Coordinates of C-alpha atoms in Angstrom, one line a residue:
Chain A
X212 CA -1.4 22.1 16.4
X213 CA 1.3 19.7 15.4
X214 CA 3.2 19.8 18.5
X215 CA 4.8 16.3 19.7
X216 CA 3.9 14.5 16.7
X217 CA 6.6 12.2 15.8
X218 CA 4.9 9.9 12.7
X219 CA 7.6 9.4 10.1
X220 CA 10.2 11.9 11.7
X221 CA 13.8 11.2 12.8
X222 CA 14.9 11.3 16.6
X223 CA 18.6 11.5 17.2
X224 CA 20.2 8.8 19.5
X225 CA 22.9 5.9 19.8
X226 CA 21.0 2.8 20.0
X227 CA 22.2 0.0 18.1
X228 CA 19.2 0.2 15.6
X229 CA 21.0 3.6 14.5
X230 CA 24.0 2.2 13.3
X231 CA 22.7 -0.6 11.6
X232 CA 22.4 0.1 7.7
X233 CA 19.6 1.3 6.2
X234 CA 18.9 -1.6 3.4
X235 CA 18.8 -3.9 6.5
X236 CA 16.3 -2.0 8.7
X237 CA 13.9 -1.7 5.2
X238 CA 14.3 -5.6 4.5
X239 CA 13.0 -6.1 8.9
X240 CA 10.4 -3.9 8.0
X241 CA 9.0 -4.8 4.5
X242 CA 9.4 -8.8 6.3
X243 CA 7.4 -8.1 9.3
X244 CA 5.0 -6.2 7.4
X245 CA 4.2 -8.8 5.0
X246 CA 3.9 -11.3 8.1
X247 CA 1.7 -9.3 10.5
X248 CA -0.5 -8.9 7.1
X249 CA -0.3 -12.1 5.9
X250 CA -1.0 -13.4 9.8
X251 CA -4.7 -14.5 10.4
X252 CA -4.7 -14.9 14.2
X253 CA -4.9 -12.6 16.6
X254 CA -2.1 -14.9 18.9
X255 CA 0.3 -14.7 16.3
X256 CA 0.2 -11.0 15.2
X257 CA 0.6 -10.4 19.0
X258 CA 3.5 -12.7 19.1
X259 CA 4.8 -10.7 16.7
X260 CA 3.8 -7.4 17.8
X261 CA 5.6 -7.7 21.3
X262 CA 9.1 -8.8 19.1
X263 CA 8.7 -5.3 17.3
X264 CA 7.7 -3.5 21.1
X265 CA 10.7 -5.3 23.1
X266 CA 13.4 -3.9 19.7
X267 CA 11.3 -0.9 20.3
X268 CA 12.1 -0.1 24.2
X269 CA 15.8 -1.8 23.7
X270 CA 16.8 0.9 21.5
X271 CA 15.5 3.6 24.1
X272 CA 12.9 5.2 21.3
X273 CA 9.8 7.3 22.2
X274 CA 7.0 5.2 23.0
X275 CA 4.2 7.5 24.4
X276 CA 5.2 10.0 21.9
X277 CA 4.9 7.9 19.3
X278 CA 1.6 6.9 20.5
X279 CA 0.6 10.9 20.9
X280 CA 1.4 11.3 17.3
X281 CA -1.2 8.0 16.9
X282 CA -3.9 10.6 18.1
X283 CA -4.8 11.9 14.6
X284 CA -5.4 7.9 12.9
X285 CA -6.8 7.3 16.1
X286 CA -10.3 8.1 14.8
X287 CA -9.6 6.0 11.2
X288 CA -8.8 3.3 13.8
X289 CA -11.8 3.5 15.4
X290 CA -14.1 3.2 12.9
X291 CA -12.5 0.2 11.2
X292 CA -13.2 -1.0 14.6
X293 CA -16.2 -0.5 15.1
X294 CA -17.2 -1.7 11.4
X295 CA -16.1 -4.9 12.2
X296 CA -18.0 -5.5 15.1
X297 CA -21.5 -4.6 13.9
X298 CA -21.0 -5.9 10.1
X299 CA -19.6 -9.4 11.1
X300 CA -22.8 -11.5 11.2
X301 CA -21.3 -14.9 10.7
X302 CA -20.0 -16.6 14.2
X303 CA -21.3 -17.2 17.9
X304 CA -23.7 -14.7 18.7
X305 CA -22.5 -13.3 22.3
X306 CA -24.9 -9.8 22.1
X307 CA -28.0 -9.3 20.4
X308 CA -30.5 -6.2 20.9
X309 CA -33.3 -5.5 18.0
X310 CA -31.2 -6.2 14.8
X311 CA -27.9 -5.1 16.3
X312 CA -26.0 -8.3 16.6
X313 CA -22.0 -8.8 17.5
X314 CA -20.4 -11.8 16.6
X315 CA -17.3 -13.6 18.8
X316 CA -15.8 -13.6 15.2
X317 CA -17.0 -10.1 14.5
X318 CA -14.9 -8.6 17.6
X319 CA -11.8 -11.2 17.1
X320 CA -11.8 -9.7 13.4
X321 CA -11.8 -6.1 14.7
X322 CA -9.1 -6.7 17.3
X323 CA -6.8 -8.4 14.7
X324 CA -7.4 -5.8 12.3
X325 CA -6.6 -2.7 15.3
X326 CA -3.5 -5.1 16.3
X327 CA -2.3 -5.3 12.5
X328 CA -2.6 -1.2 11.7
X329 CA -1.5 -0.4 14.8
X330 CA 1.8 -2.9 14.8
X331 CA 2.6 -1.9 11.5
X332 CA 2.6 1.7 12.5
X333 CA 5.6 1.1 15.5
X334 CA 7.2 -1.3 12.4
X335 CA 7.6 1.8 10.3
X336 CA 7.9 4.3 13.5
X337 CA 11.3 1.9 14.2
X338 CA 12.6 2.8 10.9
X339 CA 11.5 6.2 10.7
X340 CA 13.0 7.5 14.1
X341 CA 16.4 5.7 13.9
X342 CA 17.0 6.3 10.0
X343 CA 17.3 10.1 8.3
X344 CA 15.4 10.7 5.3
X345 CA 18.5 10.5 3.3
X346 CA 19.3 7.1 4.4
X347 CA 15.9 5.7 3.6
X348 CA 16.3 6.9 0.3
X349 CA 19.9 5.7 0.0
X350 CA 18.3 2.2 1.1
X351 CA 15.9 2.4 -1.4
X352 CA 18.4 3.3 -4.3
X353 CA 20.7 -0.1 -2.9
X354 CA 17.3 -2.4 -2.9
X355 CA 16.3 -1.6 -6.2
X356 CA 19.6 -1.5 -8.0
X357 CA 18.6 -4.7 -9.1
X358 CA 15.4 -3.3 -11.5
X359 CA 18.2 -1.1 -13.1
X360 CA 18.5 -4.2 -16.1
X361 CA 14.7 -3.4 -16.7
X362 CA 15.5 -0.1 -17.3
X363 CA 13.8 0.8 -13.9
X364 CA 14.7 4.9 -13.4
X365 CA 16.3 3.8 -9.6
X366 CA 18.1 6.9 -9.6
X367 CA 15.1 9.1 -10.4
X368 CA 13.1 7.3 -8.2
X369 CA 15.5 7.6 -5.2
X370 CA 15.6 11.4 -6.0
X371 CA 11.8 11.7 -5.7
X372 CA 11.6 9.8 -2.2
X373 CA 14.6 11.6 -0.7
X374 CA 12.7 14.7 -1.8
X375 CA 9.4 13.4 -0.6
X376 CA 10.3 12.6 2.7
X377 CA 13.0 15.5 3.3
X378 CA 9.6 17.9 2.8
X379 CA 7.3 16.1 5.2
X380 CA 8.5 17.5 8.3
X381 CA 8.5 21.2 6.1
X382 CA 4.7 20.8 4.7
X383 CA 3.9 20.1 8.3
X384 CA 5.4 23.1 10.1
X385 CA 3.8 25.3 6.8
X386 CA 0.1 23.8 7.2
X387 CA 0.8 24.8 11.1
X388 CA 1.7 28.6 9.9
X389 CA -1.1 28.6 7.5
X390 CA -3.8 27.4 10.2
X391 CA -2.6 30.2 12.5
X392 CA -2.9 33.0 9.7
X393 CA -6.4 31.7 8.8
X394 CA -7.2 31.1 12.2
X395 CA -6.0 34.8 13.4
X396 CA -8.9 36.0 10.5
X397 CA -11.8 34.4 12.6
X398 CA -11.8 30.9 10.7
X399 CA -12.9 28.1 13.2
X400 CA -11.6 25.0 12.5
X401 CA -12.8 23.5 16.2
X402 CA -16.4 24.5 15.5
X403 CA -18.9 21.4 16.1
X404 CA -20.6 22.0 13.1
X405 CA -20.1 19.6 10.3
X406 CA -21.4 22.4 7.4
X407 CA -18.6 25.0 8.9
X408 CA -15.6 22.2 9.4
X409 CA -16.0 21.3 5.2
X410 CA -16.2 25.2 5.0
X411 CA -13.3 25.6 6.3
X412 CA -10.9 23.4 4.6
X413 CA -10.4 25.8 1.3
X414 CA -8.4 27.9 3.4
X415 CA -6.2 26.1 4.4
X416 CA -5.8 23.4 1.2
X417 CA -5.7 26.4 -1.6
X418 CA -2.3 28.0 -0.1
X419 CA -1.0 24.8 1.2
X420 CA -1.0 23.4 -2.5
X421 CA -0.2 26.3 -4.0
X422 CA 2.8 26.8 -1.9
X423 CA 3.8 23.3 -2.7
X424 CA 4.2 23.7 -6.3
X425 CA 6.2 27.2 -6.0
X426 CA 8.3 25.1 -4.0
X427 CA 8.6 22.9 -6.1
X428 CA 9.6 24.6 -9.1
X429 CA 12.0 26.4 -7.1
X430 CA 13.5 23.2 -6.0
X431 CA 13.5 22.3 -10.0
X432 CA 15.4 25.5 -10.6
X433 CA 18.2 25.5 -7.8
X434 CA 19.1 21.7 -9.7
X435 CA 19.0 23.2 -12.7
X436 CA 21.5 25.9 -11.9
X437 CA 23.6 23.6 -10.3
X438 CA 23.3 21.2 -13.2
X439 CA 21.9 18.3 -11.2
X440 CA 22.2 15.3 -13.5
X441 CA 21.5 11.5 -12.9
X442 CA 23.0 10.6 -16.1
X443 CA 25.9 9.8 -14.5
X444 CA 27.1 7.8 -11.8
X445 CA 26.8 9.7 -8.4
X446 CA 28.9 9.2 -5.3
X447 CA 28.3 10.2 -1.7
X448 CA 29.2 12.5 0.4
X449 CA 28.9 9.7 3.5
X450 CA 29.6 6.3 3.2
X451 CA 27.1 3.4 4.9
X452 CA 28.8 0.7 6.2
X453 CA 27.6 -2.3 7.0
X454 CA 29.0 -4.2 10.0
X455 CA 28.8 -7.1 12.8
X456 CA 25.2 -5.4 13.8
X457 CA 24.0 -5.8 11.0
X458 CA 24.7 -9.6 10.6
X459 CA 23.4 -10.2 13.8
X460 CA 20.4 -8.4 12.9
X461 CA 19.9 -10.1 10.2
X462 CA 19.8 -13.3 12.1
X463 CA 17.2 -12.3 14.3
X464 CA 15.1 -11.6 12.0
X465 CA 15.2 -14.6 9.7
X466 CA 15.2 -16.6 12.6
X467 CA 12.0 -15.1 14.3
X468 CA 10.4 -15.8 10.3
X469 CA 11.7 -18.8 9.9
X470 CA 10.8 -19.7 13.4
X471 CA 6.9 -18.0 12.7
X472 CA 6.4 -19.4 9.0
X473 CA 7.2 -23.1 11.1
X474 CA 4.6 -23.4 13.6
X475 CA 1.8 -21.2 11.9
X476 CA 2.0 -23.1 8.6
X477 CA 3.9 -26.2 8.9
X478 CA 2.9 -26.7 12.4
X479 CA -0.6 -25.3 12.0
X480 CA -0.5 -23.6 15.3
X481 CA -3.7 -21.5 14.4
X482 CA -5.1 -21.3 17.5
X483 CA -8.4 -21.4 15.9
X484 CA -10.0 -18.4 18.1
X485 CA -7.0 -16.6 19.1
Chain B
X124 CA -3.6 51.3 30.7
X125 CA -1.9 48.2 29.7
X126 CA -3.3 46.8 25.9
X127 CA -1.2 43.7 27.1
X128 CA 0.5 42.4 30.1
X129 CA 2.4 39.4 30.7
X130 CA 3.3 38.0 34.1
X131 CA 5.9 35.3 34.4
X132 CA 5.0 33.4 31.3
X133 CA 6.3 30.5 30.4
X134 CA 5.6 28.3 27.0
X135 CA 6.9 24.9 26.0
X136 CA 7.1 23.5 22.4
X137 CA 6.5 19.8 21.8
X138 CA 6.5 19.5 25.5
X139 CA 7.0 15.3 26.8
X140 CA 8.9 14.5 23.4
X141 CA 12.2 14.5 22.2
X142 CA 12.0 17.7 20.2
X143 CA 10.5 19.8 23.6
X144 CA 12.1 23.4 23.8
X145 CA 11.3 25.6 26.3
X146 CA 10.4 29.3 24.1
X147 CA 9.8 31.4 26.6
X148 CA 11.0 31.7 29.9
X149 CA 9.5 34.0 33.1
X150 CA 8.3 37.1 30.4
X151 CA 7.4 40.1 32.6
X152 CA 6.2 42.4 30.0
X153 CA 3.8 45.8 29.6
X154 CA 2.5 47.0 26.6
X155 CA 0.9 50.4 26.8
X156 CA -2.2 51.2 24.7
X157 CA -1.7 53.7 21.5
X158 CA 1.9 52.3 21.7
X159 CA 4.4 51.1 18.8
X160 CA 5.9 49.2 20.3
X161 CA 9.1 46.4 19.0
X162 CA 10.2 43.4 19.8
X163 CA 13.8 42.3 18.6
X164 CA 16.2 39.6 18.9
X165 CA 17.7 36.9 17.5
X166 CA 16.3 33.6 15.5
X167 CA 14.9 31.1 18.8
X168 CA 14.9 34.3 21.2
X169 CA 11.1 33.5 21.6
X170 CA 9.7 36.4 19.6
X171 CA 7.2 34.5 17.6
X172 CA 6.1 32.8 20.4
X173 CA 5.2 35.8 22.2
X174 CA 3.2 37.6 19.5
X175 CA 1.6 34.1 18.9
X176 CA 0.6 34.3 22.6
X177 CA -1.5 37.5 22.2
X178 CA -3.4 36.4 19.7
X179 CA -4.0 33.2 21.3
X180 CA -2.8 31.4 18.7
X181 CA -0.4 29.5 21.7
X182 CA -1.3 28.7 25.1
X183 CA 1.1 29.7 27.9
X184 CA 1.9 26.8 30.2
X185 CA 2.7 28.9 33.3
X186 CA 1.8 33.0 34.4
X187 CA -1.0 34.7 33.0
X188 CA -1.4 37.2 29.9
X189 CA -4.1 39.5 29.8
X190 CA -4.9 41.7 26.5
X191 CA -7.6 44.5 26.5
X192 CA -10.0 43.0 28.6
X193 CA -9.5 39.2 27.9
X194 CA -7.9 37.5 30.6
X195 CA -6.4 34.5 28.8
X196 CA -6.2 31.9 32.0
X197 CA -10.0 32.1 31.9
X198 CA -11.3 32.7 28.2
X199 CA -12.9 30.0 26.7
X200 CA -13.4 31.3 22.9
X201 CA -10.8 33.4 21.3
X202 CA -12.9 34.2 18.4
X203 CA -13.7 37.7 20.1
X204 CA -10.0 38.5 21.3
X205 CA -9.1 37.9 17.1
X206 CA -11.5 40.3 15.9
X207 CA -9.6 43.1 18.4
X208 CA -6.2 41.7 17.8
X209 CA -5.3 41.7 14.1
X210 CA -1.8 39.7 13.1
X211 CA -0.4 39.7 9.6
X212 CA 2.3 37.3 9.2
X213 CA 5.9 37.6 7.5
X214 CA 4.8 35.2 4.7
X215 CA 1.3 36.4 3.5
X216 CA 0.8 33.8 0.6
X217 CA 0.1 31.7 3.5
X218 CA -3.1 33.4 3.7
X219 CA -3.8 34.4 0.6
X220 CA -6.4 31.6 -0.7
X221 CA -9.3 33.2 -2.5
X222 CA -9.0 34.1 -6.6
X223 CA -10.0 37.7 -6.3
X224 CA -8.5 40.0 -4.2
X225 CA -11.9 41.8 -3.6
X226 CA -13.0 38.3 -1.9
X227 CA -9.4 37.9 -0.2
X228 CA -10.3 41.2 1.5
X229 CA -13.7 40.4 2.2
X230 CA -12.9 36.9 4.7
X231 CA -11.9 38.3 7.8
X232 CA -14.8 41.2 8.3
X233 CA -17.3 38.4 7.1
X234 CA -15.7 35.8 9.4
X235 CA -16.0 38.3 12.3
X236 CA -19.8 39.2 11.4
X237 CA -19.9 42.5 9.5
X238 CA -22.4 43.1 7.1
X239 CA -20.9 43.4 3.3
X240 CA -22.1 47.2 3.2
X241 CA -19.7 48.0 6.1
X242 CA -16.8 45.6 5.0
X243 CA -17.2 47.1 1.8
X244 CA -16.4 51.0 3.6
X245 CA -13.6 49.5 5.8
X246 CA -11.9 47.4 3.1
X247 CA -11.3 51.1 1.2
X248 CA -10.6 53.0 4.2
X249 CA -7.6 50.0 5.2
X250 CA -6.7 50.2 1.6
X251 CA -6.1 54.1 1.9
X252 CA -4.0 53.8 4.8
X253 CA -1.7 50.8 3.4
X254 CA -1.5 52.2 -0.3
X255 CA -3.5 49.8 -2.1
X256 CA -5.1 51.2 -5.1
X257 CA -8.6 49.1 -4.3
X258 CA -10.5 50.1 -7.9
X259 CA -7.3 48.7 -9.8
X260 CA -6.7 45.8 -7.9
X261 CA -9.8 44.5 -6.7
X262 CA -10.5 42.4 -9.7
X263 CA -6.8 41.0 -9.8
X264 CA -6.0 37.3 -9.0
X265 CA -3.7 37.8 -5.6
X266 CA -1.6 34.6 -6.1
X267 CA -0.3 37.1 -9.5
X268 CA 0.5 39.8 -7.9
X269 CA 4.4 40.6 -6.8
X270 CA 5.6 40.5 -2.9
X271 CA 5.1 43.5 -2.2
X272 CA 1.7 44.0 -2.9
X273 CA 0.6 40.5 -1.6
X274 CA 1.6 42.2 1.6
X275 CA -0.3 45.3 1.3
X276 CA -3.4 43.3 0.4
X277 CA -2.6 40.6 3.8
X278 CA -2.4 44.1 5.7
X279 CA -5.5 45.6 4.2
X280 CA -7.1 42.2 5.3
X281 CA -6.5 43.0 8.9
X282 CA -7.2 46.4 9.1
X283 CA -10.9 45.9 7.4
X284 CA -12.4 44.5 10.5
X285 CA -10.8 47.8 12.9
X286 CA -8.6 45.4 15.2
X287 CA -7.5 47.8 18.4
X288 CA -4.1 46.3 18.6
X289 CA -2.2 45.2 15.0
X290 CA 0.8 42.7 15.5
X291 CA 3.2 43.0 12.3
X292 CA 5.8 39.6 12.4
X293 CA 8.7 40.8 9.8
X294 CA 6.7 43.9 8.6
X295 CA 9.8 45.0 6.3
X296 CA 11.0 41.7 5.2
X297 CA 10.9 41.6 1.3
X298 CA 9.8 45.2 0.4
X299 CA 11.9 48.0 -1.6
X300 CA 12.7 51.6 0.4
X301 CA 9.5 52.6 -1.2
X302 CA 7.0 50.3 -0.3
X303 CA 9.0 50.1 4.0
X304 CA 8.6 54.3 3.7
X305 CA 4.5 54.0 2.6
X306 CA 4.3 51.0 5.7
X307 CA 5.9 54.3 8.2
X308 CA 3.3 56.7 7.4
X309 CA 0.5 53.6 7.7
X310 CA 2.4 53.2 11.5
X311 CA 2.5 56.5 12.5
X312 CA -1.6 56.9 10.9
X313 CA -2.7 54.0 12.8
X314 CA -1.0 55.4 16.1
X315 CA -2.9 58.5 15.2
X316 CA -6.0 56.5 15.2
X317 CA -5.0 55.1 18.8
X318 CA -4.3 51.8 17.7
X319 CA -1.5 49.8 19.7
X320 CA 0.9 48.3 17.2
X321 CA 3.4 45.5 18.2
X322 CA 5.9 44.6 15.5
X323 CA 8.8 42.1 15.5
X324 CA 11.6 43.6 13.0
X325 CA 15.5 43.7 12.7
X326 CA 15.5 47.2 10.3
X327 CA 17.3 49.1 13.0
X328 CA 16.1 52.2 10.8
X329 CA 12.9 51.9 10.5
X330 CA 12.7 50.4 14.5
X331 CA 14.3 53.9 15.1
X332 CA 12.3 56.3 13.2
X333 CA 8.9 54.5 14.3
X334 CA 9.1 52.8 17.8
X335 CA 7.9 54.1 21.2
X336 CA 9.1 51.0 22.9
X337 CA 11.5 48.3 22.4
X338 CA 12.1 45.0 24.0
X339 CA 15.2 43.0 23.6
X340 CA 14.7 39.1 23.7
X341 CA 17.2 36.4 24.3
X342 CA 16.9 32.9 25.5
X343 CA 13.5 33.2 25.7
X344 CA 13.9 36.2 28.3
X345 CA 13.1 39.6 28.2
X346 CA 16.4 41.7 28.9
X347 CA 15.3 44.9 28.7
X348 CA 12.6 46.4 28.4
X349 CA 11.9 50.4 27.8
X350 CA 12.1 53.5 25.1
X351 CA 14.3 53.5 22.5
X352 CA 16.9 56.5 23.6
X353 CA 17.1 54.7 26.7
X354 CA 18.0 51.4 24.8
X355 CA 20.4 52.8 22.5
X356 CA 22.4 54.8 26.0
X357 CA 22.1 52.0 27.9
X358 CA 24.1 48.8 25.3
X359 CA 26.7 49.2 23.4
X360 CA 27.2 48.0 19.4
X361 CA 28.6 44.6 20.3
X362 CA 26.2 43.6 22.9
X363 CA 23.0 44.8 20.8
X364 CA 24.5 42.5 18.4
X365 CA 23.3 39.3 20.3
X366 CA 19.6 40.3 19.6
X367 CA 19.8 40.7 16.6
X368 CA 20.0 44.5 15.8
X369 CA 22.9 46.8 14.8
X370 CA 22.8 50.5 16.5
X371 CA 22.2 53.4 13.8
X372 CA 25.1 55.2 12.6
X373 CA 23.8 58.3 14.5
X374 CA 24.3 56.3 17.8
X375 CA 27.5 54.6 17.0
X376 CA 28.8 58.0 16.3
X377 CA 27.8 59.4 19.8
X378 CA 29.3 56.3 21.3
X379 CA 32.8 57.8 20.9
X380 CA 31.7 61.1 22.4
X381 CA 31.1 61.4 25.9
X382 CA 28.2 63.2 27.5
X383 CA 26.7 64.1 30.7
X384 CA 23.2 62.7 31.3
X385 CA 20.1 61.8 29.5
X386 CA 18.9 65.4 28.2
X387 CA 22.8 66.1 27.4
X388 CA 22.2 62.6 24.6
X389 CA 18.9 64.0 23.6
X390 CA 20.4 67.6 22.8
X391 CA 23.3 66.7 20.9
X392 CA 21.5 63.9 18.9
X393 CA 19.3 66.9 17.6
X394 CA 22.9 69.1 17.3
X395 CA 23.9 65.8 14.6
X396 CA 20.5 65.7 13.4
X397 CA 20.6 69.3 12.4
X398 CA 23.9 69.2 11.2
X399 CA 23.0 66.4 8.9
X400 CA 19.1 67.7 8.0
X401 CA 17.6 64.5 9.0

């Protein structure tokens, strides 16, 4: 049921985006993010967009399976889609039937809004399929080091992410196993009812769940009896280094925002419609 | 007649993505009906895959499969090949879901449309055969009850709605002597009963003292194919070590004597087994 899908899992290779350092790729991401979001035209956030595509296909990563694994917030998607289309009223009027009414603003807005989710989706996909779950944590741990003169837990924090994302991948291939054994006893999870899809979910959520926390208390307990401590300061088995990549990456990037923030705010490029 | 044949199958994991892996590999394979019949070999041989396949749980991507009377290539709904082809899975808490295990029981004959009169008469016959004790337990929560006897109650789950063949995927992983010698007279009473039972094990003893056939998996091909003396003459200790299984201690013994032919192996494995009062 799962087969192919490649949201939020790691892909080995030796592009250059896989030897760059982890804190790095998190800073591209969390930056281009916070433009695409922040963006309000459709021209801009496509701009952007095809900067994330082209570091995308340079470093040789999955493209159409990515955008198989896109399948399941396909329908999520959709609907924001189509929301924004028929509850846009304001704007040039370029359909009208009865009382159903689309709006040039009303399609521009759903557009930039299926541009934004779906851009931010390859954003994280880039960091996801070059950088193990481990690193992401480690990345984490370095960026909020900082917080650790508020007293911020950083350690305990990194510990729950690493933990959280190592067991992605795991609850998947288990909610696969527990479809089949349900699935093998006559439950229908295809069926076009809509009464007998609800039905159908208490199979699968009650062991999933209940699974979840066994393994997690037997997680708890394998730390315990290894004496798993944060209290003091913990080293690592592999080193990150950070090298030339990384500086040059770290160009790019704040030259392409420094570059963006420019023309759309001190310029005022908003191209008003696109 | 064939409860399930295989013709140059071929299945493909995550197929068009990085992690594709290509399971199974030009399977040519007959199972006979009434038959016990194993499946062994190592982790990645392709052995979950298969019994996946019969149950339609997987979808070949090349050859056909045809159980009973359902012709996978063409069928359109599996929901009546489930209800004749029972699987209970090495881990049962991933079925397990309901808080009684009365109700547990009760799913998969309701699921495949019996009335609760008769699920009610088949849930006590199953639990007979597997060794539940029904009056004491049907009032117990399942998620408290040990490994063992989650497994019974996943078993007696299957065998309430009468499937004609009954896959078992690790059937003796987890239990004690006791509860693996109650799950050999359940075999040899279901086989009695004419059902075909396909199991997936690595207990070389209890392989040996239940199976009709055996079929050794590697790579995602079958090897060999055929009954169990035959397997046993036929490979010696090392190479059955590369599916996964370790020859008996009878066996190995007879290894280091020579004999003539097939009926000359037969006769003096009975000479040991008398000798020994096995």
């Amino acid at each position: 049921m799962f087969d192919g899908i490649l949201l939020g899992q790691y892909v080995s290779g030796n592009s250059f985006l896989y030897i760059l350092n982890p804190v790095n790729k998190i800073l591209f991401c969390f930056t281009f993010m916070v433009l695409i979001v922040c963006c309000q035209s459709i021209f801009w956030t496509v701009n952007l967009g095809f900067i994330v595509l082209l570091l995308f296909f340079s470093a040789k990563l999955p493209f159409l399976a990515v955008l198989k694994g896109m399948k399941t917030i396909l329908f999520f998607l959709i609907i924001t889609f189509i929301m924004h289309i028929f509850f846009t009223s304001q704007g040039q009027v370029i359909f009208q039937y009865s009382k159903i009414i689309i709006t040039l603003e009303g399609l521009l807005n759903a557009l930039l809004i299926f541009f934004r989710i779906f851009f931010i989706i390859m954003i994280n996909s880039i960091l996801t399929l070059t950088t193990q779950p481990t690193e992401i944590a480690w990345g984490f741990q370095k960026l909020l080091y900082p917080f650790k003169i508020f007293k911020f837990p950083v350690d305990e924090f990194a510990l729950m992410l690493s933990l959280a994302l190592r067991f992605i991948p795991v609850l998947f291939q288990e909610l696969g196993k527990i479809i089949d054994a349900q699935k093998s006893r006559g439950a229908e999870f295809d069926s076009p009812s809509f009464i007998k899809k609800i039905l159908s979910f208490p199979p699968i959520l009650i062991p999933m769940f209940i699974n979840s926390f066994f393994r997690a208390e037997e997680i708890a307990m394998a730390m315990e009896a290894r004496c798993y401590s944060n209290s003091q300061n913990r080293t690592h088995f592999t080193k990150i280094h950070t090298g030339f990549e990384d500086l040059f990456f770290v160009i790019f990037y704040t030259f392409i925002t420094l570059v963006y923030l420019y023309l759309y705010y001190f310029k005022s490029y908003d191209l008003s419609v696109f | 007649m064939n409860a399930v044949t295989f013709n140059n199958v071929e299945h493909i994991y995550n197929e068009k993505s990085p992690f594709e892996i290509k399971s199974l590999n030009g399977v040519d394979l007959q199972i006979k009906k009434g038959e016990i019949f194993f499946i062994c070999g190592n982790t990645g041989s392709g052995k979950s895959t298969l019994i996946k396949l019969i149950n339609r749980l997987l979808i070949a991507k090349t050859g056909s499969i045809k159980v009973l009377e359902f012709d996978m290539n063409t069928i359109k709904k599996p929901f009546e090949l489930r209800k004749k082809v029972g699987m209970i899975f090495q881990y049962p808490d991933n079925q397990i879901f309901e808080t009684r295990v009365k109700k547990e029981l009760i799913y998969g004959p309701e699921k495949f449309g019996m009335s609760k009169r008769e699920a009610l008469v088949k849930i006590k016959e199953s639990c007979v055969l597997a060794g539940l004790d029904y009056e004491g337990f049907k009032n117990r929560n399942p998620f408290e009850l040990s490994g063992g006897e989650k497994r019974k109650v996943a078993i007696c789950s299957i065998l309430a709605y009468d499937p004609e063949i009954i896959i078992f995927d690790e059937p003796t992983a987890g239990l004690d002597n006791s509860s693996i010698l109650s799950l050999k007279k359940m075999f040899f009473k279901l086989k009695e009963k004419g059902k075909t039972i396909i199991a997936v094990s690595h207990n070389i003893d209890f392989i040996s003292e239940c199976c009709d056939k055996i079929c050794l998996l590697s790579g995602g091909k079958v090897i060999f194919s055929g009954d169990f003396v035959d397997t046993m003459m036929r490979f010696t200790n090392k190479e059955l070590e590369v599916f996964g299984v370790e020859k008996p201690f009878i066996y190995r013994l007879l290894e280091k004597i020579k004999f003539k032919d097939k009926d000359d192996f037969k006769e003096k494995i009975k000479n040991i087994e008398n000798l020994f009062n096995v």
